[in-house]
């Protein structure tokens, strides 16, 4: 069994957290001032930040369960950052409160102003009432929290194990739990993202929407984790833990998720284009014109084609800093993708603009920075609380050795 003191998290995590909190606090004040003068825009921008950073936290839960199911050295070296990501869920519940207040006060989401005779409202009935929407949101986050709590608790029990058999028993328990729970996770992500994002366009629907976010959030999370590992590789103890083959495997996973995201996105567009039904095409028409059209085109080339071609190169994936660079680039494109989905959606106050007109507010930058600063502060604090690797995992030494192979 490994010694915990040999795998303590770097002290620099505290500094990173303090800097993140300072930046987040400044951005939060700016967002609060801007929201005072334009409540709807402030809340729409807050939704953007919540979906992006919340997606990394919730995506951490999905990847954590996936690595328990698949095994592999990549899962062992990334497990503790993933666990820290799942432990940001209490903060996400707090960050959801402004959105809940906005829905309760009918300050955001067009459907809160639709008459009861509207076909959507009449068909969905009590399901599309503010209090039901708010309750569902906290239930979704609560389900994620329970999953994360159990996995983290059993991981602590594994750390406390004194024999190989005890450690293997806890690993088997977490693996068996992750199988059926991952299915539940995908279903909850579907319901949550339909409420939080898709309902911004209440008259449009997509049967693949949930899978887009299951894959998209996994991609966001994996890119973030690669960036964190690339920063930690210069610090003990990760300097002796991480190797080229770890990053090579993580790079292949990023490549796979980029391709799956592109496939799902194209499939959704192809179905709508081939059907050519007014109720469905209304979603894409404003998103392929003007400024939104340019953003959509950039997603094709910069979110898919560029990282796809780069990540095909084996040598590129073996360099931590290079891989972190493309991971951060994809992460930026992830928030651009979410902005492309949220930005053109229907508004309560049109601001004198045509429906779906291209409009950018400085709050769209302030809110994600504010939420990101707070989220990163919480994340780094959680990451520093436990050994940086699962010290009593039965396959830890083998995973470390694998990473430094040729």
Short mmCIF file of C-alpha atoms in Angstrom, two decimals:
data_model
loop_
_atom_site.label_atom_id
_atom_site.label_comp_id
_atom_site.label_asym_id
_atom_site.label_seq_id
_atom_site.Cartn_x
_atom_site.Cartn_y
_atom_site.Cartn_z
CA UNK A 1 0.00 0.00 0.00
CA UNK A 2 1.31 3.48 -0.93
CA UNK A 3 2.09 6.12 1.67
CA UNK A 4 -0.27 9.12 1.62
CA UNK A 5 2.50 11.62 2.43
CA UNK A 6 4.32 10.64 -0.76
CA UNK A 7 1.36 11.76 -2.88
CA UNK A 8 0.25 14.98 -1.25
CA UNK A 9 -1.26 17.57 -3.57
CA UNK A 10 1.10 20.45 -4.51
CA UNK A 11 0.89 23.50 -2.26
CA UNK A 12 0.57 25.69 -5.37
CA UNK A 13 -3.09 24.62 -5.62
CA UNK A 14 -3.89 27.03 -2.79
CA UNK A 15 -2.38 29.93 -4.74
CA UNK A 16 -4.27 28.98 -7.88
CA UNK A 17 -7.49 28.90 -5.91
CA UNK A 18 -6.89 32.31 -4.36
CA UNK A 19 -6.20 33.91 -7.74
CA UNK A 20 -9.33 32.28 -9.20
CA UNK A 21 -11.46 33.55 -6.32
CA UNK A 22 -10.16 37.10 -6.74
CA UNK A 23 -10.87 37.17 -10.47
CA UNK A 24 -14.26 35.58 -9.95
CA UNK A 25 -15.25 38.06 -7.23
CA UNK A 26 -14.38 41.06 -9.42
CA UNK A 27 -16.33 39.60 -12.37
CA UNK A 28 -19.26 38.77 -10.08
CA UNK A 29 -19.49 42.38 -8.91
CA UNK A 30 -19.40 43.58 -12.51
CA UNK A 31 -22.08 41.06 -13.47
CA UNK A 32 -24.28 42.16 -10.57
CA UNK A 33 -24.07 45.80 -11.63
CA UNK A 34 -24.85 44.95 -15.26
CA UNK A 35 -27.74 42.69 -14.27
CA UNK A 36 -29.28 45.50 -12.21
CA UNK A 37 -29.76 47.46 -15.45
CA UNK A 38 -30.71 44.50 -17.66
CA UNK A 39 -32.03 41.57 -15.64
CA UNK A 40 -32.90 39.28 -18.53
CA UNK A 41 -29.54 39.65 -20.25
CA UNK A 42 -27.72 39.14 -16.96
CA UNK A 43 -29.62 35.91 -16.32
CA UNK A 44 -29.14 34.65 -19.88
CA UNK A 45 -25.41 35.24 -19.48
CA UNK A 46 -25.52 33.47 -16.11
CA UNK A 47 -27.16 30.46 -17.80
CA UNK A 48 -24.27 30.39 -20.28
CA UNK A 49 -21.68 30.36 -17.49
CA UNK A 50 -23.63 27.83 -15.44
CA UNK A 51 -24.04 25.42 -18.35
CA UNK A 52 -20.33 25.65 -19.24
CA UNK A 53 -18.77 25.31 -15.79
CA UNK A 54 -21.58 23.15 -14.44
CA UNK A 55 -20.99 20.90 -17.43
CA UNK A 56 -17.38 20.34 -16.34
CA UNK A 57 -18.52 19.45 -12.81
CA UNK A 58 -21.33 17.16 -13.96
CA UNK A 59 -19.15 15.80 -16.76
CA UNK A 60 -16.59 14.84 -14.10
CA UNK A 61 -19.20 12.51 -12.61
CA UNK A 62 -19.85 10.83 -15.95
CA UNK A 63 -16.14 10.37 -16.70
CA UNK A 64 -15.50 9.13 -13.17
CA UNK A 65 -18.03 6.34 -13.64
CA UNK A 66 -16.75 5.63 -17.14
CA UNK A 67 -13.19 5.11 -15.92
CA UNK A 68 -14.42 2.70 -13.25
CA UNK A 69 -16.16 0.68 -15.96
CA UNK A 70 -13.35 0.66 -18.51
CA UNK A 71 -10.26 0.61 -16.29
CA UNK A 72 -6.92 1.67 -17.74
CA UNK A 73 -4.01 3.77 -16.55
CA UNK A 74 -5.58 7.00 -17.80
CA UNK A 75 -8.48 6.54 -15.39
CA UNK A 76 -6.26 6.05 -12.36
CA UNK A 77 -4.11 9.16 -12.88
CA UNK A 78 -7.14 11.33 -13.62
CA UNK A 79 -9.40 9.95 -10.89
CA UNK A 80 -8.62 12.44 -8.13
CA UNK A 81 -9.15 15.54 -10.32
CA UNK A 82 -12.43 13.97 -11.47
CA UNK A 83 -13.48 13.37 -7.88
CA UNK A 84 -12.66 16.99 -7.04
CA UNK A 85 -14.82 18.05 -9.98
CA UNK A 86 -17.76 16.02 -8.67
CA UNK A 87 -17.41 17.65 -5.25
CA UNK A 88 -18.23 21.05 -6.79
CA UNK A 89 -21.90 20.00 -6.99
CA UNK A 90 -22.85 21.81 -3.72
CA UNK A 91 -21.50 25.01 -5.27
CA UNK A 92 -23.45 24.34 -8.47
CA UNK A 93 -26.63 24.16 -6.39
CA UNK A 94 -25.87 27.65 -5.07
CA UNK A 95 -25.05 28.92 -8.55
CA UNK A 96 -28.38 27.59 -9.79
CA UNK A 97 -30.30 29.87 -7.39
CA UNK A 98 -30.09 33.04 -9.58
CA UNK A 99 -31.58 31.09 -12.48
CA UNK A 100 -34.32 29.70 -10.23
CA UNK A 101 -35.13 33.21 -8.99
CA UNK A 102 -35.23 34.43 -12.58
CA UNK A 103 -37.74 31.72 -13.52
CA UNK A 104 -39.83 32.37 -10.39
CA UNK A 105 -40.02 36.08 -11.21
CA UNK A 106 -40.64 35.44 -14.94
CA UNK A 107 -37.45 37.37 -15.77
CA UNK A 108 -35.89 34.79 -18.11
CA UNK A 109 -37.10 32.04 -20.50
CA UNK A 110 -39.78 33.05 -22.97
CA UNK A 111 -42.07 30.19 -21.92
CA UNK A 112 -42.70 31.91 -18.57
CA UNK A 113 -44.66 34.54 -20.54
CA UNK A 114 -46.53 32.25 -22.93
CA UNK A 115 -50.32 32.13 -22.47
CA UNK A 116 -51.98 28.95 -21.21
CA UNK A 117 -53.62 28.57 -24.63
CA UNK A 118 -50.24 28.24 -26.37
CA UNK A 119 -49.97 24.68 -27.81
CA UNK A 120 -46.74 24.01 -25.93
CA UNK A 121 -48.08 25.19 -22.61
CA UNK A 122 -51.42 23.45 -23.07
CA UNK A 123 -49.81 20.11 -23.98
CA UNK A 124 -47.19 20.09 -21.22
CA UNK A 125 -49.51 21.50 -18.55
CA UNK A 126 -48.11 21.56 -15.02
CA UNK A 127 -44.76 20.35 -16.32
CA UNK A 128 -44.10 23.83 -17.75
CA UNK A 129 -44.86 25.86 -14.64
CA UNK A 130 -42.09 27.83 -12.90
CA UNK A 131 -42.30 25.97 -9.60
CA UNK A 132 -42.18 22.56 -11.31
CA UNK A 133 -39.20 23.67 -13.42
CA UNK A 134 -37.32 24.94 -10.35
CA UNK A 135 -38.09 21.81 -8.34
CA UNK A 136 -36.87 19.58 -11.17
CA UNK A 137 -33.63 21.54 -11.40
CA UNK A 138 -32.75 20.95 -7.76
CA UNK A 139 -33.85 17.30 -8.02
CA UNK A 140 -31.49 16.79 -10.98
CA UNK A 141 -28.59 18.35 -9.07
CA UNK A 142 -29.54 16.32 -5.99
CA UNK A 143 -29.37 13.07 -7.95
CA UNK A 144 -25.93 13.99 -9.28
CA UNK A 145 -24.85 14.88 -5.74
CA UNK A 146 -25.94 11.49 -4.34
CA UNK A 147 -24.00 9.66 -7.06
CA UNK A 148 -20.90 11.76 -6.39
CA UNK A 149 -21.22 11.41 -2.63
CA UNK A 150 -21.30 7.62 -2.76
CA UNK A 151 -18.37 7.33 -5.15
CA UNK A 152 -16.26 9.74 -3.09
CA UNK A 153 -17.17 7.97 0.15
CA UNK A 154 -16.18 4.57 -1.22
CA UNK A 155 -12.98 6.08 -2.63
CA UNK A 156 -12.12 7.32 0.89
CA UNK A 157 -12.79 3.83 2.20
CA UNK A 158 -10.40 2.43 -0.39
CA UNK A 159 -7.73 4.91 0.76
CA UNK A 160 -8.19 3.63 4.29
CA UNK A 161 -7.80 0.01 3.23
CA UNK A 162 -4.93 -1.91 4.83
CA UNK A 163 -4.94 -4.98 2.59
CA UNK A 164 -4.98 -5.64 -1.13
CA UNK A 165 -8.24 -7.60 -0.86
CA UNK A 166 -10.05 -4.72 0.89
CA UNK A 167 -8.85 -2.25 -1.71
CA UNK A 168 -9.93 -4.53 -4.55
CA UNK A 169 -13.33 -5.01 -2.89
CA UNK A 170 -14.01 -1.26 -2.85
CA UNK A 171 -12.86 -0.93 -6.46
CA UNK A 172 -15.25 -3.71 -7.48
CA UNK A 173 -18.09 -2.03 -5.57
CA UNK A 174 -17.53 1.28 -7.37
CA UNK A 175 -17.29 -0.47 -10.73
CA UNK A 176 -20.56 -2.38 -10.22
CA UNK A 177 -22.28 0.81 -9.05
CA UNK A 178 -21.11 2.76 -12.11
CA UNK A 179 -22.72 0.45 -14.69
CA UNK A 180 -26.45 1.01 -14.11
CA UNK A 181 -25.84 4.43 -12.59
CA UNK A 182 -24.22 5.68 -15.79
CA UNK A 183 -27.47 4.94 -17.62
CA UNK A 184 -29.40 6.93 -15.02
CA UNK A 185 -26.81 9.70 -15.35
CA UNK A 186 -27.42 9.98 -19.11
CA UNK A 187 -31.18 10.16 -18.59
CA UNK A 188 -30.88 12.87 -15.93
CA UNK A 189 -28.49 14.89 -18.11
CA UNK A 190 -31.08 14.68 -20.90
CA UNK A 191 -33.94 15.95 -18.73
CA UNK A 192 -31.74 18.65 -17.16
CA UNK A 193 -30.39 20.09 -20.41
CA UNK A 194 -33.83 20.04 -22.02
CA UNK A 195 -35.04 22.21 -19.13
CA UNK A 196 -32.00 24.45 -18.81
CA UNK A 197 -31.11 25.04 -22.47
CA UNK A 198 -33.62 23.57 -24.91
CA UNK A 199 -36.58 25.30 -23.23
CA UNK A 200 -35.04 28.64 -24.18
CA UNK A 201 -36.68 27.82 -27.53
CA UNK A 202 -39.95 26.41 -26.17
CA UNK A 203 -41.45 25.51 -29.55
CA UNK A 204 -38.48 23.45 -30.71
CA UNK A 205 -37.42 19.96 -29.68
CA UNK A 206 -34.67 17.45 -30.44
CA UNK A 207 -34.55 13.75 -29.59
CA UNK A 208 -30.72 13.74 -29.62
CA UNK A 209 -30.31 16.80 -27.39
CA UNK A 210 -29.41 14.86 -24.26
CA UNK A 211 -26.71 12.83 -26.01
CA UNK A 212 -25.21 16.04 -27.39
CA UNK A 213 -24.69 17.24 -23.84
CA UNK A 214 -23.58 13.90 -22.43
CA UNK A 215 -20.78 13.89 -25.02
CA UNK A 216 -20.21 17.65 -24.95
CA UNK A 217 -19.87 17.83 -21.18
CA UNK A 218 -17.58 14.79 -21.18
CA UNK A 219 -15.42 16.54 -23.78
CA UNK A 220 -15.34 19.79 -21.78
CA UNK A 221 -14.41 17.91 -18.63
CA UNK A 222 -11.70 15.83 -20.29
CA UNK A 223 -10.09 18.90 -21.89
CA UNK A 224 -10.12 20.69 -18.54
CA UNK A 225 -8.56 17.70 -16.78
CA UNK A 226 -5.80 17.42 -19.40
CA UNK A 227 -4.99 21.10 -18.85
CA UNK A 228 -4.84 20.54 -15.07
CA UNK A 229 -2.59 17.49 -15.43
CA UNK A 230 -0.28 19.40 -17.76
CA UNK A 231 0.11 22.06 -15.07
CA UNK A 232 0.69 19.46 -12.34
CA UNK A 233 3.30 17.51 -14.31
CA UNK A 234 5.94 20.07 -13.33
CA UNK A 235 5.19 19.60 -9.62
CA UNK A 236 5.80 16.73 -7.26
CA UNK A 237 4.42 14.13 -6.91
CA UNK A 238 2.81 14.19 -10.37
CA UNK A 239 6.22 14.65 -11.98
CA UNK A 240 6.97 11.01 -11.12
CA UNK A 241 3.42 9.79 -11.77
CA UNK A 242 2.49 11.14 -15.19
CA UNK A 243 4.08 9.89 -18.37
CA UNK A 244 3.79 10.33 -22.12
CA UNK A 245 1.53 7.32 -22.56
CA UNK A 246 -1.01 8.75 -20.12
CA UNK A 247 -1.35 11.88 -22.24
CA UNK A 248 -1.38 9.79 -25.41
CA UNK A 249 -4.42 7.87 -24.14
CA UNK A 250 -6.16 11.05 -22.97
CA UNK A 251 -5.49 12.63 -26.36
CA UNK A 252 -7.13 9.66 -28.08
CA UNK A 253 -10.17 10.08 -25.85
CA UNK A 254 -10.42 13.77 -26.75
CA UNK A 255 -10.20 12.86 -30.43
CA UNK A 256 -12.98 10.28 -30.04
CA UNK A 257 -15.27 12.71 -28.21
CA UNK A 258 -14.63 15.45 -30.78
CA UNK A 259 -15.72 13.05 -33.52
CA UNK A 260 -18.81 11.86 -31.63
CA UNK A 261 -19.84 15.47 -30.87
CA UNK A 262 -19.47 16.34 -34.57
CA UNK A 263 -21.46 13.27 -35.60
CA UNK A 264 -24.35 14.01 -33.24
CA UNK A 265 -24.40 17.70 -34.21
CA UNK A 266 -24.44 16.89 -37.92
CA UNK A 267 -27.09 14.18 -37.44
CA UNK A 268 -29.38 16.65 -35.69
CA UNK A 269 -28.93 19.24 -38.44
CA UNK A 270 -29.35 16.66 -41.22
CA UNK A 271 -32.65 15.39 -39.81
CA UNK A 272 -34.03 18.93 -39.54
CA UNK A 273 -32.74 19.90 -42.99
CA UNK A 274 -34.15 16.79 -44.69
CA UNK A 275 -37.52 17.12 -42.92
CA UNK A 276 -37.77 20.82 -43.77
CA UNK A 277 -40.67 21.33 -41.35
CA UNK A 278 -41.28 24.98 -40.31
CA UNK A 279 -41.56 24.08 -36.60
CA UNK A 280 -38.10 22.47 -36.73
CA UNK A 281 -36.22 24.75 -39.13
CA UNK A 282 -37.12 27.78 -36.99
CA UNK A 283 -34.28 26.80 -34.66
CA UNK A 284 -31.57 26.73 -37.32
CA UNK A 285 -32.63 29.63 -39.55
CA UNK A 286 -31.33 32.42 -37.26
CA UNK A 287 -28.25 30.34 -36.42
CA UNK A 288 -27.06 30.08 -40.02
CA UNK A 289 -27.48 33.76 -40.88
CA UNK A 290 -25.38 36.84 -40.11
CA UNK A 291 -23.06 36.76 -37.11
CA UNK A 292 -24.56 33.54 -35.79
CA UNK A 293 -23.86 31.90 -39.14
CA UNK A 294 -20.18 32.82 -38.93
CA UNK A 295 -20.01 31.37 -35.44
CA UNK A 296 -21.69 28.20 -36.66
CA UNK A 297 -19.15 27.90 -39.48
CA UNK A 298 -16.30 28.40 -37.02
CA UNK A 299 -17.59 25.47 -35.00
CA UNK A 300 -17.28 23.21 -38.04
CA UNK A 301 -13.68 24.15 -38.71
CA UNK A 302 -12.35 25.00 -35.24
CA UNK A 303 -14.37 22.70 -32.98
CA UNK A 304 -14.07 19.67 -35.27
CA UNK A 305 -11.78 19.85 -38.30
CA UNK A 306 -8.75 21.55 -36.71
CA UNK A 307 -8.52 19.47 -33.49
CA UNK A 308 -9.38 16.33 -35.50
CA UNK A 309 -6.42 16.81 -37.83
CA UNK A 310 -4.05 17.81 -35.03
CA UNK A 311 -4.99 14.94 -32.72
CA UNK A 312 -4.46 12.38 -35.47
CA UNK A 313 -0.73 12.90 -34.97
CA UNK A 314 0.64 10.44 -32.43
CA UNK A 315 3.69 12.48 -31.39
CA UNK A 316 1.51 15.52 -30.66
CA UNK A 317 -0.58 13.61 -28.12
CA UNK A 318 2.53 12.48 -26.22
CA UNK A 319 3.62 16.04 -25.31
CA UNK A 320 1.74 17.26 -22.24
CA UNK A 321 2.01 20.98 -23.02
CA UNK A 322 1.05 20.55 -26.66
CA UNK A 323 -1.94 18.43 -25.78
CA UNK A 324 -2.96 20.91 -23.07
CA UNK A 325 -2.83 23.69 -25.68
CA UNK A 326 -5.27 21.95 -28.01
CA UNK A 327 -7.41 20.91 -25.01
CA UNK A 328 -7.75 24.54 -23.91
CA UNK A 329 -8.53 25.52 -27.50
CA UNK A 330 -11.32 22.93 -27.67
CA UNK A 331 -12.56 24.12 -24.27
CA UNK A 332 -12.90 27.65 -25.66
CA UNK A 333 -14.83 26.29 -28.62
CA UNK A 334 -17.09 24.40 -26.22
CA UNK A 335 -18.31 27.66 -24.66
CA UNK A 336 -18.63 29.16 -28.16
CA UNK A 337 -20.87 26.21 -29.06
CA UNK A 338 -23.02 26.83 -25.99
CA UNK A 339 -23.20 30.54 -26.80
CA UNK A 340 -24.33 29.65 -30.33
CA UNK A 341 -27.15 27.59 -28.82
CA UNK A 342 -28.21 30.13 -26.18
CA UNK A 343 -27.57 33.50 -27.82
CA UNK A 344 -30.14 33.44 -30.69
CA UNK A 345 -32.93 31.97 -28.53
CA UNK A 346 -36.16 33.88 -27.97
CA UNK A 347 -36.13 36.85 -25.58
CA UNK A 348 -38.81 38.29 -23.33
CA UNK A 349 -37.53 41.80 -24.05
CA UNK A 350 -36.49 41.98 -27.68
CA UNK A 351 -34.35 45.13 -27.09
CA UNK A 352 -35.75 46.42 -30.36
CA UNK A 353 -34.03 43.61 -32.30
CA UNK A 354 -35.52 41.15 -34.73
CA UNK A 355 -36.07 37.63 -33.43
CA UNK A 356 -32.73 35.76 -33.50
CA UNK A 357 -30.72 38.87 -34.40
CA UNK A 358 -27.00 38.77 -33.66
CA UNK A 359 -26.37 40.45 -30.32
CA UNK A 360 -23.38 40.27 -27.98
CA UNK A 361 -23.35 41.67 -24.45
CA UNK A 362 -20.35 42.21 -22.20
CA UNK A 363 -22.29 40.27 -19.58
CA UNK A 364 -21.77 37.17 -21.74
CA UNK A 365 -18.12 37.43 -20.71
CA UNK A 366 -18.58 38.65 -17.14
CA UNK A 367 -20.93 35.86 -16.04
CA UNK A 368 -18.79 32.89 -17.22
CA UNK A 369 -15.68 34.50 -15.71
CA UNK A 370 -17.50 35.07 -12.40
CA UNK A 371 -18.83 31.52 -12.22
CA UNK A 372 -15.51 30.14 -13.47
CA UNK A 373 -13.53 31.96 -10.79
CA UNK A 374 -15.79 30.66 -8.02
CA UNK A 375 -15.89 27.16 -9.48
CA UNK A 376 -12.10 26.93 -9.88
CA UNK A 377 -11.54 28.19 -6.33
CA UNK A 378 -13.83 25.44 -5.01
CA UNK A 379 -12.26 22.84 -7.31
CA UNK A 380 -8.67 23.58 -6.29
CA UNK A 381 -9.70 23.52 -2.64
CA UNK A 382 -11.25 20.09 -3.07
CA UNK A 383 -8.29 18.77 -5.06
CA UNK A 384 -5.90 19.77 -2.28
CA UNK A 385 -7.82 17.87 0.42
CA UNK A 386 -6.82 14.34 -0.62
CA UNK A 387 -3.74 12.60 -2.05
CA UNK A 388 -3.37 13.52 -5.69
CA UNK A 389 -3.73 9.87 -6.76
CA UNK A 390 -5.77 6.94 -5.34
CA UNK A 391 -2.98 5.71 -3.09
CA UNK A 392 -4.43 2.27 -2.40
CA UNK A 393 -5.78 1.41 -5.82
CA UNK A 394 -4.61 -2.13 -6.65
CA UNK A 395 -3.37 -1.00 -10.05
CA UNK A 396 -1.68 2.30 -9.12
CA UNK A 397 1.92 1.15 -9.47
CA UNK A 398 1.12 -0.63 -12.72
CA UNK A 399 -0.56 2.52 -14.07
CA UNK A 400 2.46 4.66 -13.18
CA UNK A 401 4.81 2.19 -14.83
CA UNK A 402 2.62 2.09 -17.94
CA UNK A 403 2.75 5.86 -18.35
CA UNK A 404 6.55 5.90 -18.47
CA UNK A 405 6.82 3.07 -21.00
CA UNK A 406 7.76 3.54 -24.65
#
